mmCIF file with all atom_site columns, C-alpha atoms in Angstrom:
data_model
loop_
_atom_site.group_PDB
_atom_site.id
_atom_site.type_symbol
_atom_site.label_atom_id
_atom_site.label_alt_id
_atom_site.label_comp_id
_atom_site.label_asym_id
_atom_site.label_entity_id
_atom_site.label_seq_id
_atom_site.pdbx_PDB_ins_code
_atom_site.Cartn_x
_atom_site.Cartn_y
_atom_site.Cartn_z
_atom_site.occupancy
_atom_site.B_iso_or_equiv
_atom_site.pdbx_formal_charge
_atom_site.auth_seq_id
_atom_site.auth_comp_id
_atom_site.auth_asym_id
_atom_site.auth_atom_id
_atom_site.pdbx_PDB_model_num
ATOM 1   C CA . MET A 1 1   ? -0.017  0.101   0.073  1.00 95.00 ? 1   MET A CA 1
ATOM 2   C CA . THR A 1 2   ? 1.026   3.637   -0.429 1.00 97.00 ? 2   THR A CA 1
ATOM 3   C CA . LYS A 1 3   ? 1.469   6.263   2.035  1.00 97.00 ? 3   LYS A CA 1
ATOM 4   C CA . GLU A 1 4   ? -1.588  8.153   1.170  1.00 98.00 ? 4   GLU A CA 1
ATOM 5   C CA . GLU A 1 5   ? -3.655  4.645   1.152  1.00 98.00 ? 5   GLU A CA 1
ATOM 6   C CA . LEU A 1 6   ? -2.137  3.784   4.609  1.00 98.00 ? 6   LEU A CA 1
ATOM 7   C CA . MET A 1 7   ? -3.317  7.202   5.713  1.00 98.00 ? 7   MET A CA 1
ATOM 8   C CA . LYS A 1 8   ? -6.466  7.027   4.473  1.00 98.00 ? 8   LYS A CA 1
ATOM 9   C CA . ARG A 1 9   ? -7.211  3.802   6.447  1.00 98.00 ? 9   ARG A CA 1
ATOM 10  C CA . ALA A 1 10  ? -6.126  5.691   9.546  1.00 98.00 ? 10  ALA A CA 1
ATOM 11  C CA . ILE A 1 11  ? -8.356  8.294   8.611  1.00 98.00 ? 11  ILE A CA 1
ATOM 12  C CA . ARG A 1 12  ? -11.457 5.917   7.891  1.00 98.00 ? 12  ARG A CA 1
ATOM 13  C CA . LEU A 1 13  ? -10.597 4.109   11.399 1.00 98.00 ? 13  LEU A CA 1
ATOM 14  C CA . SER A 1 14  ? -11.013 7.681   13.105 1.00 98.00 ? 14  SER A CA 1
ATOM 15  C CA . GLU A 1 15  ? -14.199 8.212   11.405 1.00 98.00 ? 15  GLU A CA 1
ATOM 16  C CA . GLU A 1 16  ? -15.697 4.696   12.455 1.00 97.00 ? 16  GLU A CA 1
ATOM 17  C CA . SER A 1 17  ? -14.429 5.100   16.049 1.00 97.00 ? 17  SER A CA 1
ATOM 18  C CA . VAL A 1 18  ? -16.720 8.216   16.072 1.00 97.00 ? 18  VAL A CA 1
ATOM 19  C CA . LYS A 1 19  ? -19.640 6.271   14.970 1.00 97.00 ? 19  LYS A CA 1
ATOM 20  C CA . ASN A 1 20  ? -19.046 3.646   17.479 1.00 95.00 ? 20  ASN A CA 1
ATOM 21  C CA . GLY A 1 21  ? -18.744 5.706   20.145 1.00 94.00 ? 21  GLY A CA 1
ATOM 22  C CA . GLY A 1 22  ? -14.930 6.264   20.309 1.00 94.00 ? 22  GLY A CA 1
ATOM 23  C CA . GLY A 1 23  ? -12.648 9.317   19.851 1.00 95.00 ? 23  GLY A CA 1
ATOM 24  C CA . PRO A 1 24  ? -12.089 10.612  16.815 1.00 97.00 ? 24  PRO A CA 1
ATOM 25  C CA . PHE A 1 25  ? -8.620  9.204   16.234 1.00 98.00 ? 25  PHE A CA 1
ATOM 26  C CA . GLY A 1 26  ? -7.233  6.130   13.959 1.00 98.00 ? 26  GLY A CA 1
ATOM 27  C CA . ALA A 1 27  ? -3.744  4.486   13.597 1.00 98.00 ? 27  ALA A CA 1
ATOM 28  C CA . VAL A 1 28  ? -2.188  2.067   11.245 1.00 98.00 ? 28  VAL A CA 1
ATOM 29  C CA . ILE A 1 29  ? 1.466   0.521   11.897 1.00 98.00 ? 29  ILE A CA 1
ATOM 30  C CA . ALA A 1 30  ? 3.029   -0.729  8.493  1.00 98.00 ? 30  ALA A CA 1
ATOM 31  C CA . ARG A 1 31  ? 6.393   -2.287  7.533  1.00 98.00 ? 31  ARG A CA 1
ATOM 32  C CA . ASP A 1 32  ? 7.001   -1.997  3.639  1.00 97.00 ? 32  ASP A CA 1
ATOM 33  C CA . GLY A 1 33  ? 3.671   -0.733  2.781  1.00 97.00 ? 33  GLY A CA 1
ATOM 34  C CA . GLU A 1 34  ? 2.018   -3.832  4.525  1.00 98.00 ? 34  GLU A CA 1
ATOM 35  C CA . ILE A 1 35  ? -0.346  -3.350  7.497  1.00 98.00 ? 35  ILE A CA 1
ATOM 36  C CA . ILE A 1 36  ? 1.135   -4.810  10.728 1.00 98.00 ? 36  ILE A CA 1
ATOM 37  C CA . SER A 1 37  ? -1.891  -3.600  12.945 1.00 98.00 ? 37  SER A CA 1
ATOM 38  C CA . GLU A 1 38  ? -4.631  -0.979  13.299 1.00 98.00 ? 38  GLU A CA 1
ATOM 39  C CA . ALA A 1 39  ? -6.508  0.808   15.867 1.00 98.00 ? 39  ALA A CA 1
ATOM 40  C CA . SER A 1 40  ? -8.976  3.420   16.648 1.00 98.00 ? 40  SER A CA 1
ATOM 41  C CA . ASN A 1 41  ? -9.308  5.470   20.002 1.00 97.00 ? 41  ASN A CA 1
ATOM 42  C CA . SER A 1 42  ? -11.309 3.316   22.805 1.00 97.00 ? 42  SER A CA 1
ATOM 43  C CA . VAL A 1 43  ? -10.764 5.750   25.921 1.00 96.00 ? 43  VAL A CA 1
ATOM 44  C CA . THR A 1 44  ? -14.531 5.822   26.645 1.00 96.00 ? 44  THR A CA 1
ATOM 45  C CA . LEU A 1 45  ? -15.212 2.320   25.441 1.00 96.00 ? 45  LEU A CA 1
ATOM 46  C CA . ASP A 1 46  ? -12.737 0.687   27.563 1.00 96.00 ? 46  ASP A CA 1
ATOM 47  C CA . HIS A 1 47  ? -12.772 2.998   30.575 1.00 97.00 ? 47  HIS A CA 1
ATOM 48  C CA . ASP A 1 48  ? -8.961  3.310   29.842 1.00 97.00 ? 48  ASP A CA 1
ATOM 49  C CA . PRO A 1 49  ? -7.244  6.990   29.589 1.00 96.00 ? 49  PRO A CA 1
ATOM 50  C CA . THR A 1 50  ? -4.271  5.359   27.662 1.00 96.00 ? 50  THR A CA 1
ATOM 51  C CA . ALA A 1 51  ? -6.368  3.664   24.873 1.00 97.00 ? 51  ALA A CA 1
ATOM 52  C CA . HIS A 1 52  ? -5.208  6.176   22.440 1.00 98.00 ? 52  HIS A CA 1
ATOM 53  C CA . ALA A 1 53  ? -5.167  4.906   18.729 1.00 98.00 ? 53  ALA A CA 1
ATOM 54  C CA . GLU A 1 54  ? -1.612  4.986   18.584 1.00 98.00 ? 54  GLU A CA 1
ATOM 55  C CA . VAL A 1 55  ? -0.984  3.108   21.972 1.00 98.00 ? 55  VAL A CA 1
ATOM 56  C CA . ASN A 1 56  ? -3.430  0.378   20.604 1.00 98.00 ? 56  ASN A CA 1
ATOM 57  C CA . ALA A 1 57  ? -1.897  0.059   17.577 1.00 98.00 ? 57  ALA A CA 1
ATOM 58  C CA . ILE A 1 58  ? 1.436   -0.137  19.250 1.00 98.00 ? 58  ILE A CA 1
ATOM 59  C CA . ARG A 1 59  ? 0.192   -2.804  21.411 1.00 98.00 ? 59  ARG A CA 1
ATOM 60  C CA . LYS A 1 60  ? -1.192  -5.056  18.733 1.00 98.00 ? 60  LYS A CA 1
ATOM 61  C CA . ALA A 1 61  ? 2.013   -4.518  16.382 1.00 98.00 ? 61  ALA A CA 1
ATOM 62  C CA . CYS A 1 62  ? 4.170   -5.655  19.001 1.00 98.00 ? 62  CYS A CA 1
ATOM 63  C CA . SER A 1 63  ? 1.975   -8.463  19.781 1.00 98.00 ? 63  SER A CA 1
ATOM 64  C CA . ALA A 1 64  ? 1.704   -9.522  16.002 1.00 98.00 ? 64  ALA A CA 1
ATOM 65  C CA . LEU A 1 65  ? 5.465   -9.349  15.691 1.00 98.00 ? 65  LEU A CA 1
ATOM 66  C CA . ASN A 1 66  ? 6.352   -10.620 19.219 1.00 98.00 ? 66  ASN A CA 1
ATOM 67  C CA . SER A 1 67  ? 8.639   -7.745  20.010 1.00 97.00 ? 67  SER A CA 1
ATOM 68  C CA . PHE A 1 68  ? 8.736   -4.688  21.816 1.00 97.00 ? 68  PHE A CA 1
ATOM 69  C CA . ASP A 1 69  ? 10.894  -3.157  19.138 1.00 98.00 ? 69  ASP A CA 1
ATOM 70  C CA . LEU A 1 70  ? 9.035   -1.965  16.039 1.00 98.00 ? 70  LEU A CA 1
ATOM 71  C CA . SER A 1 71  ? 12.163  -0.721  13.919 1.00 98.00 ? 71  SER A CA 1
ATOM 72  C CA . GLY A 1 72  ? 11.376  -0.744  10.405 1.00 98.00 ? 72  GLY A CA 1
ATOM 73  C CA . CYS A 1 73  ? 7.720   0.035   10.854 1.00 98.00 ? 73  CYS A CA 1
ATOM 74  C CA . GLU A 1 74  ? 6.143   3.323   10.445 1.00 98.00 ? 74  GLU A CA 1
ATOM 75  C CA . ILE A 1 75  ? 2.785   4.658   12.102 1.00 98.00 ? 75  ILE A CA 1
ATOM 76  C CA . TYR A 1 76  ? -0.003  6.574   10.370 1.00 98.00 ? 76  TYR A CA 1
ATOM 77  C CA . CYS A 1 77  ? -2.084  8.607   12.621 1.00 98.00 ? 77  CYS A CA 1
ATOM 78  C CA . SER A 1 78  ? -5.421  10.677  11.715 1.00 98.00 ? 78  SER A CA 1
ATOM 79  C CA . CYS A 1 79  ? -3.886  13.349  14.064 1.00 97.00 ? 79  CYS A CA 1
ATOM 80  C CA . GLU A 1 80  ? -0.392  14.623  15.467 1.00 97.00 ? 80  GLU A CA 1
ATOM 81  C CA . PRO A 1 81  ? 0.224   12.376  18.452 1.00 97.00 ? 81  PRO A CA 1
ATOM 82  C CA . CYS A 1 82  ? -0.499  13.631  21.787 1.00 96.00 ? 82  CYS A CA 1
ATOM 83  C CA . PRO A 1 83  ? 2.736   13.761  24.509 1.00 96.00 ? 83  PRO A CA 1
ATOM 84  C CA . MET A 1 84  ? 1.737   9.796   25.830 1.00 97.00 ? 84  MET A CA 1
ATOM 85  C CA . CYS A 1 85  ? 1.595   8.588   22.107 1.00 98.00 ? 85  CYS A CA 1
ATOM 86  C CA . PHE A 1 86  ? 4.720   10.594  21.083 1.00 97.00 ? 86  PHE A CA 1
ATOM 87  C CA . GLY A 1 87  ? 6.563   9.003   24.008 1.00 97.00 ? 87  GLY A CA 1
ATOM 88  C CA . ALA A 1 88  ? 5.265   5.509   23.038 1.00 98.00 ? 88  ALA A CA 1
ATOM 89  C CA . ILE A 1 89  ? 6.356   5.759   19.464 1.00 98.00 ? 89  ILE A CA 1
ATOM 90  C CA . TYR A 1 90  ? 9.647   6.661   20.509 1.00 98.00 ? 90  TYR A CA 1
ATOM 91  C CA . TRP A 1 91  ? 9.718   3.718   23.121 1.00 98.00 ? 91  TRP A CA 1
ATOM 92  C CA . ALA A 1 92  ? 8.745   1.306   20.502 1.00 98.00 ? 92  ALA A CA 1
ATOM 93  C CA . ARG A 1 93  ? 11.382  2.578   17.857 1.00 98.00 ? 93  ARG A CA 1
ATOM 94  C CA . LEU A 1 94  ? 8.940   3.120   14.827 1.00 98.00 ? 94  LEU A CA 1
ATOM 95  C CA . ASP A 1 95  ? 10.683  4.905   12.204 1.00 98.00 ? 95  ASP A CA 1
ATOM 96  C CA . ARG A 1 96  ? 8.463   7.472   10.975 1.00 98.00 ? 96  ARG A CA 1
ATOM 97  C CA . ILE A 1 97  ? 5.375   9.060   11.885 1.00 98.00 ? 97  ILE A CA 1
ATOM 98  C CA . TYR A 1 98  ? 2.769   10.529  9.413  1.00 98.00 ? 98  TYR A CA 1
ATOM 99  C CA . TYR A 1 99  ? -0.524  12.398  10.590 1.00 98.00 ? 99  TYR A CA 1
ATOM 100 C CA . GLY A 1 100 ? -3.319  14.007  9.244  1.00 98.00 ? 100 GLY A CA 1
ATOM 101 C CA . ASN A 1 101 ? -4.663  16.752  11.847 1.00 97.00 ? 101 ASN A CA 1
ATOM 102 C CA . SER A 1 102 ? -2.444  18.638  13.896 1.00 95.00 ? 102 SER A CA 1
ATOM 103 C CA . ARG A 1 103 ? -2.536  19.263  17.521 1.00 92.00 ? 103 ARG A CA 1
ATOM 104 C CA . LYS A 1 104 ? -3.695  22.737  16.852 1.00 92.00 ? 104 LYS A CA 1
ATOM 105 C CA . ASP A 1 105 ? -6.775  21.169  15.167 1.00 94.00 ? 105 ASP A CA 1
ATOM 106 C CA . ALA A 1 106 ? -7.398  18.776  18.129 1.00 94.00 ? 106 ALA A CA 1
ATOM 107 C CA . ALA A 1 107 ? -7.493  21.567  20.316 1.00 91.00 ? 107 ALA A CA 1
ATOM 108 C CA . GLU A 1 108 ? -10.058 23.415  18.378 1.00 93.00 ? 108 GLU A CA 1
ATOM 109 C CA . ILE A 1 109 ? -12.620 20.316  19.142 1.00 95.00 ? 109 ILE A CA 1
ATOM 110 C CA . GLY A 1 110 ? -11.597 20.063  22.761 1.00 93.00 ? 110 GLY A CA 1
ATOM 111 C CA . PHE A 1 111 ? -8.408  17.885  22.833 1.00 92.00 ? 111 PHE A CA 1
ATOM 112 C CA . ASP A 1 112 ? -6.040  20.261  24.455 1.00 83.00 ? 112 ASP A CA 1
ATOM 113 C CA . ASP A 1 113 ? -2.904  18.154  23.852 1.00 88.00 ? 113 ASP A CA 1
ATOM 114 C CA . ASP A 1 114 ? -0.982  21.118  23.536 1.00 85.00 ? 114 ASP A CA 1
ATOM 115 C CA . PHE A 1 115 ? -1.317  21.774  27.256 1.00 89.00 ? 115 PHE A CA 1
ATOM 116 C CA . ILE A 1 116 ? 0.385   18.789  28.248 1.00 92.00 ? 116 ILE A CA 1
ATOM 117 C CA . TYR A 1 117 ? 3.376   19.470  25.580 1.00 90.00 ? 117 TYR A CA 1
ATOM 118 C CA . ARG A 1 118 ? 3.918   23.060  27.312 1.00 91.00 ? 118 ARG A CA 1
ATOM 119 C CA . GLU A 1 119 ? 3.781   21.437  30.873 1.00 94.00 ? 119 GLU A CA 1
ATOM 120 C CA . ILE A 1 120 ? 6.644   18.743  29.743 1.00 93.00 ? 120 ILE A CA 1
ATOM 121 C CA . ALA A 1 121 ? 8.920   21.948  28.784 1.00 93.00 ? 121 ALA A CA 1
ATOM 122 C CA . LEU A 1 122 ? 8.502   23.401  32.450 1.00 95.00 ? 122 LEU A CA 1
ATOM 123 C CA . ASP A 1 123 ? 10.824  22.495  35.479 1.00 93.00 ? 123 ASP A CA 1
ATOM 124 C CA . PRO A 1 124 ? 8.967   19.983  37.520 1.00 92.00 ? 124 PRO A CA 1
ATOM 125 C CA . SER A 1 125 ? 8.560   22.659  40.301 1.00 92.00 ? 125 SER A CA 1
ATOM 126 C CA . GLU A 1 126 ? 6.468   24.997  37.904 1.00 94.00 ? 126 GLU A CA 1
ATOM 127 C CA . ARG A 1 127 ? 4.014   22.391  36.435 1.00 94.00 ? 127 ARG A CA 1
ATOM 128 C CA . GLU A 1 128 ? 0.468   22.385  37.401 1.00 94.00 ? 128 GLU A CA 1
ATOM 129 C CA . LYS A 1 129 ? 0.613   18.798  38.756 1.00 93.00 ? 129 LYS A CA 1
ATOM 130 C CA . LYS A 1 130 ? 2.645   19.271  41.903 1.00 92.00 ? 130 LYS A CA 1
ATOM 131 C CA . MET A 1 131 ? 5.671   16.735  42.043 1.00 89.00 ? 131 MET A CA 1
ATOM 132 C CA . GLU A 1 132 ? 7.825   15.619  44.791 1.00 90.00 ? 132 GLU A CA 1
ATOM 133 C CA . ILE A 1 133 ? 10.808  13.373  45.101 1.00 91.00 ? 133 ILE A CA 1
ATOM 134 C CA . LEU A 1 134 ? 9.951   10.736  47.759 1.00 93.00 ? 134 LEU A CA 1
ATOM 135 C CA . LEU A 1 135 ? 12.128  8.335   49.407 1.00 96.00 ? 135 LEU A CA 1
ATOM 136 C CA . PRO A 1 136 ? 15.002  8.314   46.470 1.00 94.00 ? 136 PRO A CA 1
ATOM 137 C CA . HIS A 1 137 ? 17.381  6.199   48.538 1.00 95.00 ? 137 HIS A CA 1
ATOM 138 C CA . GLU A 1 138 ? 14.862  3.214   48.919 1.00 96.00 ? 138 GLU A CA 1
ATOM 139 C CA . ALA A 1 139 ? 13.705  3.660   45.159 1.00 96.00 ? 139 ALA A CA 1
ATOM 140 C CA . ARG A 1 140 ? 17.384  3.216   44.152 1.00 96.00 ? 140 ARG A CA 1
ATOM 141 C CA . LYS A 1 141 ? 17.816  -0.476  45.127 1.00 95.00 ? 141 LYS A CA 1
ATOM 142 C CA . ALA A 1 142 ? 15.818  -1.496  42.005 1.00 95.00 ? 142 ALA A CA 1
ATOM 143 C CA . PHE A 1 143 ? 17.875  0.541   39.721 1.00 95.00 ? 143 PHE A CA 1
ATOM 144 C CA . GLU A 1 144 ? 21.118  -1.030  41.533 1.00 95.00 ? 144 GLU A CA 1
ATOM 145 C CA . MET A 1 145 ? 19.705  -4.491  41.131 1.00 94.00 ? 145 MET A CA 1
ATOM 146 C CA . TRP A 1 146 ? 18.918  -3.690  37.655 1.00 94.00 ? 146 TRP A CA 1
ATOM 147 C CA . LYS A 1 147 ? 22.590  -2.341  36.991 1.00 94.00 ? 147 LYS A CA 1
ATOM 148 C CA . GLU A 1 148 ? 24.018  -5.552  38.422 1.00 95.00 ? 148 GLU A CA 1
ATOM 149 C CA . LYS A 1 149 ? 21.628  -7.828  36.416 1.00 95.00 ? 149 LYS A CA 1
ATOM 150 C CA . SER A 1 150 ? 23.791  -9.814  34.137 1.00 94.00 ? 150 SER A CA 1
ATOM 151 C CA . ASP A 1 151 ? 21.061  -11.548 32.248 1.00 95.00 ? 151 ASP A CA 1
ATOM 152 C CA . LYS A 1 152 ? 18.936  -8.589  31.759 1.00 91.00 ? 152 LYS A CA 1
ATOM 153 C CA . ILE A 1 153 ? 17.017  -7.717  28.162 1.00 90.00 ? 153 ILE A CA 1
ATOM 154 C CA . GLU A 1 154 ? 17.970  -4.101  27.423 1.00 87.00 ? 154 GLU A CA 1
ATOM 155 C CA . TYR A 1 155 ? 15.401  -1.878  25.833 1.00 87.00 ? 155 TYR A CA 1
#
């Protein structure tokens, strides 16, 4: 499939999602023009704030390929990914992101992801959600265990 065909599929998924009670977002993950996975937003349907189209598609692709590494794949999103999805795309090592609507377009219909993008850039002490370091010495033990583990699977 061409890039345009894959994007049209993501857009169709976003429209179907609206009709089925989900949010207006769809995503397709492909490798060499072949669809590996596709998903739409199911936040309200699944009662899961992380069930964005991109995250759902990443989970399905990882399951299909039996790998947490999606290098060699591309993602087609009906909208510019929110910060959570953007991070997930990087963690999954997808090679490229294509998107239809921008985050400014999303803000115009009530999805203000741009607020979170702005929050990330702030020092933790200046963010709306207050953050506090708590028990750092106790928390360090798991990191030391990981550092010393000889049979770990790096990711």
